[in-house]
Amino acid sequence: MAKRVQDQKPARAKDAQAWLTENIAEQKKRFQAIVKEMEELGPEREKWVEEFLHIVQTRGFNADGDRRVIIKPEQIAKKPKGPHKVIF
């Protein structure tokens, strides 16, 4: 099947391609640094989650103004298997 004219992309200039390649490499390097930092926070993040769950099950949270709602243990979602994923 022949490509339509509007589907064809113009050739990229060599300097533009070099800039693009360099920037993609820099972004991948920054991304890997962020992933490493997030993975290193794993044990501390687990503590934060446990503290949060304890607070919402004992003291509750402010649902509206000064009205506090306590979450029952059976209403807490089960912890998923596998590593904690951080989306950024």
Tab-separated table of N, CA and C in Angstrom:
chain	number	residue	atom	x	y	z
A	1	MET	N	0.856	-1.180	0.000
A	1	MET	CA	0.000	0.000	0.000
A	1	MET	C	0.898	1.238	0.000
A	2	ALA	N	0.640	2.152	-0.857
A	2	ALA	CA	1.442	3.371	-0.983
A	2	ALA	C	1.110	4.337	0.147
A	3	LYS	N	2.151	5.026	0.626
A	3	LYS	CA	1.940	6.025	1.670
A	3	LYS	C	1.314	7.266	1.067
A	4	ARG	N	0.428	7.846	1.837
A	4	ARG	CA	-0.161	9.107	1.409
A	4	ARG	C	0.833	10.224	1.666
A	5	VAL	N	0.735	11.279	0.933
A	5	VAL	CA	1.673	12.402	1.047
A	5	VAL	C	1.671	12.975	2.460
A	6	GLN	N	0.522	13.137	3.103
A	6	GLN	CA	0.467	13.741	4.429
A	6	GLN	C	1.025	12.816	5.506
A	7	ASP	N	1.197	11.492	5.230
A	7	ASP	CA	1.761	10.556	6.190
A	7	ASP	C	3.288	10.565	6.177
A	8	GLN	N	3.890	11.127	5.179
A	8	GLN	CA	5.340	11.122	5.081
A	8	GLN	C	5.922	12.265	5.901
A	9	LYS	N	7.004	11.949	6.613
A	9	LYS	CA	7.665	12.964	7.424
A	9	LYS	C	8.873	13.495	6.663
A	10	PRO	N	9.140	14.778	6.783
A	10	PRO	CA	10.331	15.328	6.115
A	10	PRO	C	11.593	14.804	6.802
A	11	ALA	N	12.681	14.748	6.068
A	11	ALA	CA	13.956	14.308	6.626
A	11	ALA	C	14.402	15.323	7.678
A	12	ARG	N	14.999	14.816	8.749
A	12	ARG	CA	15.461	15.678	9.821
A	12	ARG	C	16.897	16.106	9.514
A	13	ALA	N	17.199	17.360	9.758
A	13	ALA	CA	18.553	17.873	9.536
A	13	ALA	C	19.527	17.159	10.476
A	14	LYS	N	20.785	17.010	10.049
A	14	LYS	CA	21.771	16.289	10.853
A	14	LYS	C	21.996	16.955	12.206
A	15	ASP	N	22.057	18.291	12.234
A	15	ASP	CA	22.264	18.978	13.511
A	15	ASP	C	21.051	18.823	14.428
A	16	ALA	N	19.865	18.802	13.855
A	16	ALA	CA	18.653	18.595	14.651
A	16	ALA	C	18.635	17.177	15.210
A	17	GLN	N	19.019	16.202	14.407
A	17	GLN	CA	19.067	14.812	14.870
A	17	GLN	C	20.109	14.647	15.969
A	18	ALA	N	21.257	15.300	15.832
A	18	ALA	CA	22.305	15.231	16.860
A	18	ALA	C	21.800	15.841	18.166
A	19	TRP	N	21.114	16.974	18.076
A	19	TRP	CA	20.549	17.627	19.268
A	19	TRP	C	19.536	16.711	19.933
A	20	LEU	N	18.680	16.109	19.123
A	20	LEU	CA	17.652	15.213	19.626
A	20	LEU	C	18.269	14.003	20.324
A	21	THR	N	19.251	13.395	19.701
A	21	THR	CA	19.929	12.229	20.286
A	21	THR	C	20.581	12.590	21.610
A	22	GLU	N	21.244	13.736	21.664
A	22	GLU	CA	21.900	14.185	22.892
A	22	GLU	C	20.885	14.417	24.012
A	23	ASN	N	19.787	15.069	23.688
A	23	ASN	CA	18.778	15.366	24.705
A	23	ASN	C	18.065	14.117	25.188
A	24	ILE	N	17.818	13.182	24.304
A	24	ILE	CA	17.193	11.923	24.720
A	24	ILE	C	18.112	11.191	25.692
A	25	ALA	N	19.409	11.162	25.400
A	25	ALA	CA	20.372	10.508	26.296
A	25	ALA	C	20.391	11.190	27.662
A	26	GLU	N	20.356	12.525	27.680
A	26	GLU	CA	20.336	13.262	28.950
A	26	GLU	C	19.061	12.962	29.742
A	27	GLN	N	17.922	12.896	29.059
A	27	GLN	CA	16.663	12.603	29.737
A	27	GLN	C	16.663	11.195	30.324
A	28	LYS	N	17.211	10.238	29.587
A	28	LYS	CA	17.283	8.871	30.105
A	28	LYS	C	18.178	8.809	31.333
A	29	LYS	N	19.266	9.557	31.326
A	29	LYS	CA	20.171	9.605	32.475
A	29	LYS	C	19.457	10.202	33.693
A	30	ARG	N	18.731	11.311	33.485
A	30	ARG	CA	17.974	11.928	34.590
A	30	ARG	C	16.893	10.977	35.103
A	31	PHE	N	16.219	10.293	34.196
A	31	PHE	CA	15.167	9.352	34.575
A	31	PHE	C	15.745	8.242	35.445
A	32	GLN	N	16.887	7.681	35.052
A	32	GLN	CA	17.511	6.615	35.836
A	32	GLN	C	17.911	7.111	37.226
A	33	ALA	N	18.351	8.359	37.325
A	33	ALA	CA	18.695	8.926	38.631
A	33	ALA	C	17.449	9.045	39.511
A	34	ILE	N	16.342	9.443	38.921
A	34	ILE	CA	15.082	9.553	39.670
A	34	ILE	C	14.623	8.178	40.126
A	35	VAL	N	14.686	7.191	39.235
A	35	VAL	CA	14.285	5.825	39.581
A	35	VAL	C	15.138	5.303	40.733
A	36	LYS	N	16.444	5.525	40.673
A	36	LYS	CA	17.352	5.072	41.730
A	36	LYS	C	16.981	5.718	43.067
A	37	GLU	N	16.730	7.013	43.032
A	37	GLU	CA	16.365	7.725	44.258
A	37	GLU	C	15.037	7.214	44.824
A	38	MET	N	14.075	6.963	43.958
A	38	MET	CA	12.782	6.451	44.402
A	38	MET	C	12.921	5.050	45.004
A	39	GLU	N	13.771	4.218	44.400
A	39	GLU	CA	13.984	2.874	44.927
A	39	GLU	C	14.679	2.918	46.283
A	40	GLU	N	15.604	3.848	46.461
A	40	GLU	CA	16.298	3.994	47.742
A	40	GLU	C	15.347	4.450	48.846
A	41	LEU	N	14.286	5.155	48.477
A	41	LEU	CA	13.296	5.612	49.458
A	41	LEU	C	12.313	4.514	49.851
A	42	GLY	N	12.396	3.356	49.225
A	42	GLY	CA	11.444	2.271	49.452
A	42	GLY	C	11.176	1.950	50.909
A	43	PRO	N	12.204	1.645	51.709
A	43	PRO	CA	11.957	1.319	53.113
A	43	PRO	C	11.309	2.473	53.887
A	44	GLU	N	11.759	3.686	53.611
A	44	GLU	CA	11.174	4.844	54.295
A	44	GLU	C	9.725	5.051	53.852
A	45	ARG	N	9.453	4.826	52.571
A	45	ARG	CA	8.092	4.971	52.051
A	45	ARG	C	7.152	3.971	52.729
A	46	GLU	N	7.647	2.745	52.958
A	46	GLU	CA	6.825	1.735	53.640
A	46	GLU	C	6.436	2.216	55.041
A	47	LYS	N	7.380	2.861	55.736
A	47	LYS	CA	7.078	3.410	57.064
A	47	LYS	C	6.016	4.494	56.964
A	48	TRP	N	6.137	5.359	55.945
A	48	TRP	CA	5.149	6.429	55.764
A	48	TRP	C	3.759	5.849	55.543
A	49	VAL	N	3.679	4.814	54.728
A	49	VAL	CA	2.379	4.187	54.434
A	49	VAL	C	1.802	3.584	55.705
A	50	GLU	N	2.628	2.875	56.476
A	50	GLU	CA	2.152	2.276	57.730
A	50	GLU	C	1.668	3.341	58.700
A	51	GLU	N	2.407	4.448	58.829
A	51	GLU	CA	1.998	5.544	59.717
A	51	GLU	C	0.665	6.135	59.253
A	52	PHE	N	0.527	6.333	57.950
A	52	PHE	CA	-0.713	6.886	57.401
A	52	PHE	C	-1.887	5.959	57.704
A	53	LEU	N	-1.709	4.661	57.453
A	53	LEU	CA	-2.788	3.707	57.698
A	53	LEU	C	-3.161	3.658	59.171
A	54	HIS	N	-2.174	3.761	60.046
A	54	HIS	CA	-2.450	3.778	61.481
A	54	HIS	C	-3.272	5.018	61.848
A	55	ILE	N	-2.891	6.165	61.309
A	55	ILE	CA	-3.600	7.412	61.616
A	55	ILE	C	-5.042	7.370	61.146
A	56	VAL	N	-5.286	6.933	59.894
A	56	VAL	CA	-6.661	6.948	59.387
A	56	VAL	C	-7.527	5.897	60.066
A	57	GLN	N	-6.904	4.870	60.674
A	57	GLN	CA	-7.682	3.849	61.370
A	57	GLN	C	-7.903	4.173	62.845
A	58	THR	N	-7.104	5.086	63.401
A	58	THR	CA	-7.264	5.428	64.810
A	58	THR	C	-7.852	6.824	64.998
A	59	ARG	N	-7.223	7.823	64.416
A	59	ARG	CA	-7.714	9.198	64.561
A	59	ARG	C	-8.659	9.595	63.447
A	60	GLY	N	-8.543	8.928	62.312
A	60	GLY	CA	-9.368	9.282	61.167
A	60	GLY	C	-8.765	10.438	60.399
A	61	PHE	N	-9.560	10.971	59.475
A	61	PHE	CA	-9.107	12.110	58.679
A	61	PHE	C	-10.267	13.086	58.551
A	62	ASN	N	-9.944	14.340	58.240
A	62	ASN	CA	-10.973	15.360	58.095
A	62	ASN	C	-11.692	15.149	56.765
A	63	ALA	N	-12.946	14.750	56.847
A	63	ALA	CA	-13.724	14.524	55.636
A	63	ALA	C	-14.378	15.824	55.168
A	64	ASP	N	-14.808	16.642	56.136
A	64	ASP	CA	-15.467	17.895	55.790
A	64	ASP	C	-15.369	18.816	57.000
A	65	GLY	N	-14.546	19.832	56.879
A	65	GLY	CA	-14.400	20.761	57.995
A	65	GLY	C	-13.843	20.055	59.211
A	66	ASP	N	-14.609	20.047	60.312
A	66	ASP	CA	-14.135	19.400	61.533
A	66	ASP	C	-14.710	17.995	61.713
A	67	ARG	N	-15.382	17.464	60.703
A	67	ARG	CA	-15.945	16.106	60.789
A	67	ARG	C	-14.859	15.097	60.417
A	68	ARG	N	-14.537	14.218	61.364
A	68	ARG	CA	-13.497	13.216	61.146
A	68	ARG	C	-14.135	11.864	60.855
A	69	VAL	N	-13.512	11.138	59.946
A	69	VAL	CA	-13.995	9.808	59.576
A	69	VAL	C	-12.879	8.814	59.868
A	70	ILE	N	-13.221	7.760	60.598
A	70	ILE	CA	-12.263	6.701	60.886
A	70	ILE	C	-12.493	5.570	59.891
A	71	ILE	N	-11.402	5.092	59.306
A	71	ILE	CA	-11.468	4.006	58.338
A	71	ILE	C	-11.281	2.686	59.075
A	72	LYS	N	-12.181	1.763	58.877
A	72	LYS	CA	-12.086	0.451	59.521
A	72	LYS	C	-11.030	-0.387	58.803
A	73	PRO	N	-10.342	-1.250	59.550
A	73	PRO	CA	-9.284	-2.078	58.931
A	73	PRO	C	-9.763	-2.869	57.717
A	74	GLU	N	-10.992	-3.354	57.749
A	74	GLU	CA	-11.495	-4.135	56.601
A	74	GLU	C	-11.767	-3.268	55.369
A	75	GLN	N	-11.790	-1.956	55.543
A	75	GLN	CA	-11.981	-1.046	54.412
A	75	GLN	C	-10.667	-0.655	53.741
A	76	ILE	N	-9.555	-1.012	54.371
A	76	ILE	CA	-8.238	-0.704	53.807
A	76	ILE	C	-7.923	-1.732	52.721
A	77	ALA	N	-7.501	-1.255	51.585
A	77	ALA	CA	-7.147	-2.155	50.483
A	77	ALA	C	-5.927	-2.986	50.863
A	78	LYS	N	-5.894	-4.213	50.377
A	78	LYS	CA	-4.749	-5.085	50.620
A	78	LYS	C	-3.534	-4.565	49.855
A	79	LYS	N	-2.380	-4.722	50.456
A	79	LYS	CA	-1.142	-4.282	49.819
A	79	LYS	C	-0.879	-5.151	48.588
A	80	PRO	N	-0.665	-4.527	47.435
A	80	PRO	CA	-0.397	-5.318	46.229
A	80	PRO	C	0.976	-5.984	46.307
A	81	LYS	N	1.104	-7.094	45.607
A	81	LYS	CA	2.384	-7.786	45.553
A	81	LYS	C	3.306	-7.034	44.602
A	82	GLY	N	4.584	-7.177	44.821
A	82	GLY	CA	5.553	-6.527	43.948
A	82	GLY	C	6.019	-5.201	44.508
A	83	PRO	N	6.928	-4.577	43.807
A	83	PRO	CA	7.491	-3.320	44.304
A	83	PRO	C	6.497	-2.170	44.192
A	84	HIS	N	6.685	-1.194	45.061
A	84	HIS	CA	5.861	0.019	45.040
A	84	HIS	C	6.266	0.839	43.835
A	85	LYS	N	5.315	1.229	43.018
A	85	LYS	CA	5.629	2.020	41.826
A	85	LYS	C	5.298	3.485	42.073
A	86	VAL	N	6.223	4.324	41.733
A	86	VAL	CA	6.029	5.755	41.863
A	86	VAL	C	5.895	6.331	40.460
A	87	ILE	N	4.821	7.031	40.228
A	87	ILE	CA	4.589	7.651	38.915
A	87	ILE	C	4.933	9.128	39.046
A	88	PHE	N	5.761	9.601	38.173
A	88	PHE	CA	6.155	11.011	38.213
A	88	PHE	C	6.189	11.575	36.830
